[in-house]
């Protein structure tokens, strides 16, 4: 599947700017991590997984990570993409466990990119460029801040990767700095 085909599929099921922007942020974050973790040859694939991870969320929020499997299978999409995108709902809507490092990264950064983006918007600069770990950690501890971003999922993702939470947050801030603003 090409990036263009993935984008076409995504926009068939998603029209809200927020969802499209989130998909692109996760796509770029996934490509960043592919390059950082030694999967340079698979960076485009990681990006497509990031782009499509919430394919069904806008139209079928009650069937998130379930309906997208059906949609993708009907179109003959690679099972690796289907497994990877569905696995980010592990323990929430599906029992498909993230296995590959790419799937663990997706699981960990999906919620975290939203939280970091929300912290950045609260700053005078509205930028991640001058955002520090301590600022994210302070807001992270406030359960009412960006309440839709599950801290439990972020922490479980860090654990799956074998990373400290601070390391995951710092690395994700670095990823976002490469393409945000």
Short mmCIF file of C-alpha atoms in Angstrom, two decimals:
data_model
loop_
_atom_site.label_atom_id
_atom_site.label_comp_id
_atom_site.label_asym_id
_atom_site.label_seq_id
_atom_site.Cartn_x
_atom_site.Cartn_y
_atom_site.Cartn_z
CA UNK A 1 0.00 0.00 0.00
CA UNK A 2 1.33 3.42 -0.90
CA UNK A 3 1.01 6.49 1.26
CA UNK A 4 -1.37 7.97 -1.32
CA UNK A 5 -3.62 4.90 -1.15
CA UNK A 6 -3.57 5.05 2.65
CA UNK A 7 -4.49 8.75 2.61
CA UNK A 8 -7.34 8.10 0.18
CA UNK A 9 -8.71 5.36 2.44
CA UNK A 10 -8.32 7.51 5.54
CA UNK A 11 -10.16 10.46 4.01
CA UNK A 12 -12.95 8.18 2.82
CA UNK A 13 -13.76 7.42 6.47
CA UNK A 14 -12.55 10.62 8.15
CA UNK A 15 -13.38 14.24 7.36
CA UNK A 16 -12.85 16.05 10.67
CA UNK A 17 -9.69 18.14 10.61
CA UNK A 18 -8.76 17.03 14.12
CA UNK A 19 -8.73 13.35 13.15
CA UNK A 20 -6.85 13.96 9.91
CA UNK A 21 -4.22 16.05 11.71
CA UNK A 22 -3.84 13.44 14.46
CA UNK A 23 -3.37 10.71 11.83
CA UNK A 24 -0.61 12.73 10.15
CA UNK A 25 1.11 13.48 13.46
CA UNK A 26 1.14 9.80 14.39
CA UNK A 27 2.31 8.92 10.86
CA UNK A 28 5.31 11.26 11.13
CA UNK A 29 6.06 10.15 14.68
CA UNK A 30 6.07 6.52 13.57
CA UNK A 31 8.43 7.29 10.69
CA UNK A 32 10.73 9.14 13.08
CA UNK A 33 10.89 6.15 15.43
CA UNK A 34 11.42 3.71 12.55
CA UNK A 35 14.52 5.70 11.59
CA UNK A 36 15.70 6.06 15.19
CA UNK A 37 15.28 2.39 16.05
CA UNK A 38 17.05 0.92 13.01
CA UNK A 39 14.07 0.24 10.75
CA UNK A 40 14.92 2.83 8.09
CA UNK A 41 13.89 0.48 5.25
CA UNK A 42 10.45 0.13 6.86
CA UNK A 43 9.89 3.80 7.72
CA UNK A 44 7.23 4.26 5.04
CA UNK A 45 5.40 1.15 6.26
CA UNK A 46 5.53 2.40 9.87
CA UNK A 47 4.16 5.72 8.65
CA UNK A 48 1.24 4.07 6.84
CA UNK A 49 0.37 2.16 10.01
CA UNK A 50 0.43 5.46 11.92
CA UNK A 51 -1.71 7.16 9.29
CA UNK A 52 -4.37 4.43 9.32
CA UNK A 53 -4.40 3.55 13.03
CA UNK A 54 -7.68 5.39 13.73
CA UNK A 55 -9.34 4.63 10.40
CA UNK A 56 -12.65 3.66 12.00
CA UNK A 57 -12.69 6.04 14.97
CA UNK A 58 -14.59 8.95 13.46
CA UNK A 59 -17.37 6.89 11.90
CA UNK A 60 -17.46 3.90 14.28
CA UNK A 61 -16.15 5.03 17.70
CA UNK A 62 -17.96 2.19 19.52
CA UNK A 63 -16.24 -0.35 17.24
CA UNK A 64 -12.80 1.28 17.23
CA UNK A 65 -10.01 -1.12 16.19
CA UNK A 66 -12.69 -3.68 15.29
CA UNK A 67 -14.46 -2.14 12.29
CA UNK A 68 -11.16 -1.06 10.69
CA UNK A 69 -10.09 -4.70 10.46
CA UNK A 70 -13.22 -5.49 8.44
CA UNK A 71 -12.79 -2.43 6.22
CA UNK A 72 -9.15 -3.24 5.49
CA UNK A 73 -9.75 -6.96 4.88
CA UNK A 74 -12.52 -6.15 2.39
CA UNK A 75 -9.92 -4.15 0.46
CA UNK A 76 -7.24 -6.82 0.63
CA UNK A 77 -4.86 -4.73 2.74
CA UNK A 78 -1.76 -6.43 4.11
CA UNK A 79 -2.50 -8.36 7.33
CA UNK A 80 0.56 -6.76 8.95
CA UNK A 81 -1.11 -3.35 8.64
CA UNK A 82 -4.39 -4.74 9.97
CA UNK A 83 -2.72 -6.38 12.98
CA UNK A 84 -0.59 -3.34 13.74
CA UNK A 85 -3.42 -0.80 13.58
CA UNK A 86 -5.79 -3.00 15.57
CA UNK A 87 -3.18 -3.75 18.25
CA UNK A 88 -3.14 -0.15 19.45
CA UNK A 89 -6.55 -0.89 20.97
CA UNK A 90 -5.14 -3.74 23.06
CA UNK A 91 -6.83 -4.04 26.43
CA UNK A 92 -9.29 -1.32 25.47
CA UNK A 93 -11.40 -2.58 22.54
CA UNK A 94 -9.50 -5.64 21.28
CA UNK A 95 -7.33 -8.44 22.63
CA UNK A 96 -4.78 -8.16 19.81
CA UNK A 97 -1.50 -7.65 21.63
CA UNK A 98 1.23 -5.42 20.17
CA UNK A 99 4.04 -7.83 19.25
CA UNK A 100 6.45 -6.09 16.87
CA UNK A 101 8.43 -3.11 18.13
CA UNK A 102 6.51 -0.96 15.65
CA UNK A 103 3.19 -1.97 17.23
CA UNK A 104 4.51 -1.19 20.69
CA UNK A 105 5.67 2.24 19.52
CA UNK A 106 2.23 2.95 18.04
CA UNK A 107 0.55 1.84 21.25
CA UNK A 108 2.82 4.10 23.31
CA UNK A 109 2.82 7.26 21.18
CA UNK A 110 -0.80 7.45 20.00
CA UNK A 111 -2.11 8.92 23.26
CA UNK A 112 1.17 10.60 24.13
CA UNK A 113 1.33 12.73 20.97
CA UNK A 114 -2.07 14.14 21.87
CA UNK A 115 -1.02 14.94 25.41
CA UNK A 116 2.22 16.59 24.32
CA UNK A 117 0.34 18.59 21.69
CA UNK A 118 -2.11 19.79 24.35
CA UNK A 119 0.77 20.85 26.63
CA UNK A 120 2.40 22.74 23.75
CA UNK A 121 -0.82 24.63 23.05
CA UNK A 122 -0.86 25.90 26.66
CA UNK A 123 2.58 27.48 26.26
CA UNK A 124 3.06 31.10 25.17
CA UNK A 125 4.96 29.86 22.11
CA UNK A 126 2.32 27.19 21.34
CA UNK A 127 5.29 25.13 20.19
CA UNK A 128 7.08 21.89 21.02
CA UNK A 129 10.37 23.50 20.04
CA UNK A 130 10.91 24.96 23.51
CA UNK A 131 8.92 22.30 25.38
CA UNK A 132 10.75 20.49 28.16
CA UNK A 133 10.11 17.14 29.80
CA UNK A 134 9.30 18.76 33.15
CA UNK A 135 6.46 20.78 31.59
CA UNK A 136 4.90 17.64 30.14
CA UNK A 137 5.38 15.74 33.42
CA UNK A 138 3.66 18.51 35.38
CA UNK A 139 0.58 18.42 33.13
CA UNK A 140 0.77 14.61 32.92
CA UNK A 141 0.18 14.40 36.67
CA UNK A 142 -2.98 16.51 36.37
CA UNK A 143 -5.64 13.93 35.49
CA UNK A 144 -8.07 16.63 34.38
CA UNK A 145 -5.62 17.97 31.81
CA UNK A 146 -6.11 16.32 28.39
CA UNK A 147 -8.28 13.80 30.21
CA UNK A 148 -8.94 11.91 26.98
CA UNK A 149 -5.27 10.92 26.78
CA UNK A 150 -4.98 7.75 28.84
CA UNK A 151 -1.98 7.82 31.15
CA UNK A 152 -2.46 4.09 31.76
CA UNK A 153 -2.06 3.34 28.04
CA UNK A 154 1.02 5.59 27.79
CA UNK A 155 2.61 3.88 30.80
CA UNK A 156 1.73 0.41 29.51
CA UNK A 157 3.28 1.36 26.15
CA UNK A 158 6.52 2.48 27.79
CA UNK A 159 6.59 -0.77 29.73
CA UNK A 160 6.01 -2.83 26.55
CA UNK A 161 8.97 -1.07 24.95
CA UNK A 162 11.12 -1.52 28.05
CA UNK A 163 11.60 2.24 28.30
CA UNK A 164 11.29 4.54 31.27
CA UNK A 165 8.29 6.86 31.00
CA UNK A 166 10.55 9.94 30.98
CA UNK A 167 12.52 8.43 28.09
CA UNK A 168 9.35 7.79 26.07
CA UNK A 169 8.11 11.33 26.66
CA UNK A 170 11.49 12.90 25.82
CA UNK A 171 11.91 10.85 22.66
CA UNK A 172 8.37 11.68 21.54
CA UNK A 173 8.96 15.40 22.13
CA UNK A 174 12.08 15.09 19.95
CA UNK A 175 10.05 13.35 17.26
CA UNK A 176 7.43 16.10 17.29
CA UNK A 177 10.09 18.79 17.08
CA UNK A 178 11.22 17.43 13.72
CA UNK A 179 7.96 18.29 12.01
CA UNK A 180 5.64 20.39 14.20
CA UNK A 181 5.18 24.19 14.11
#
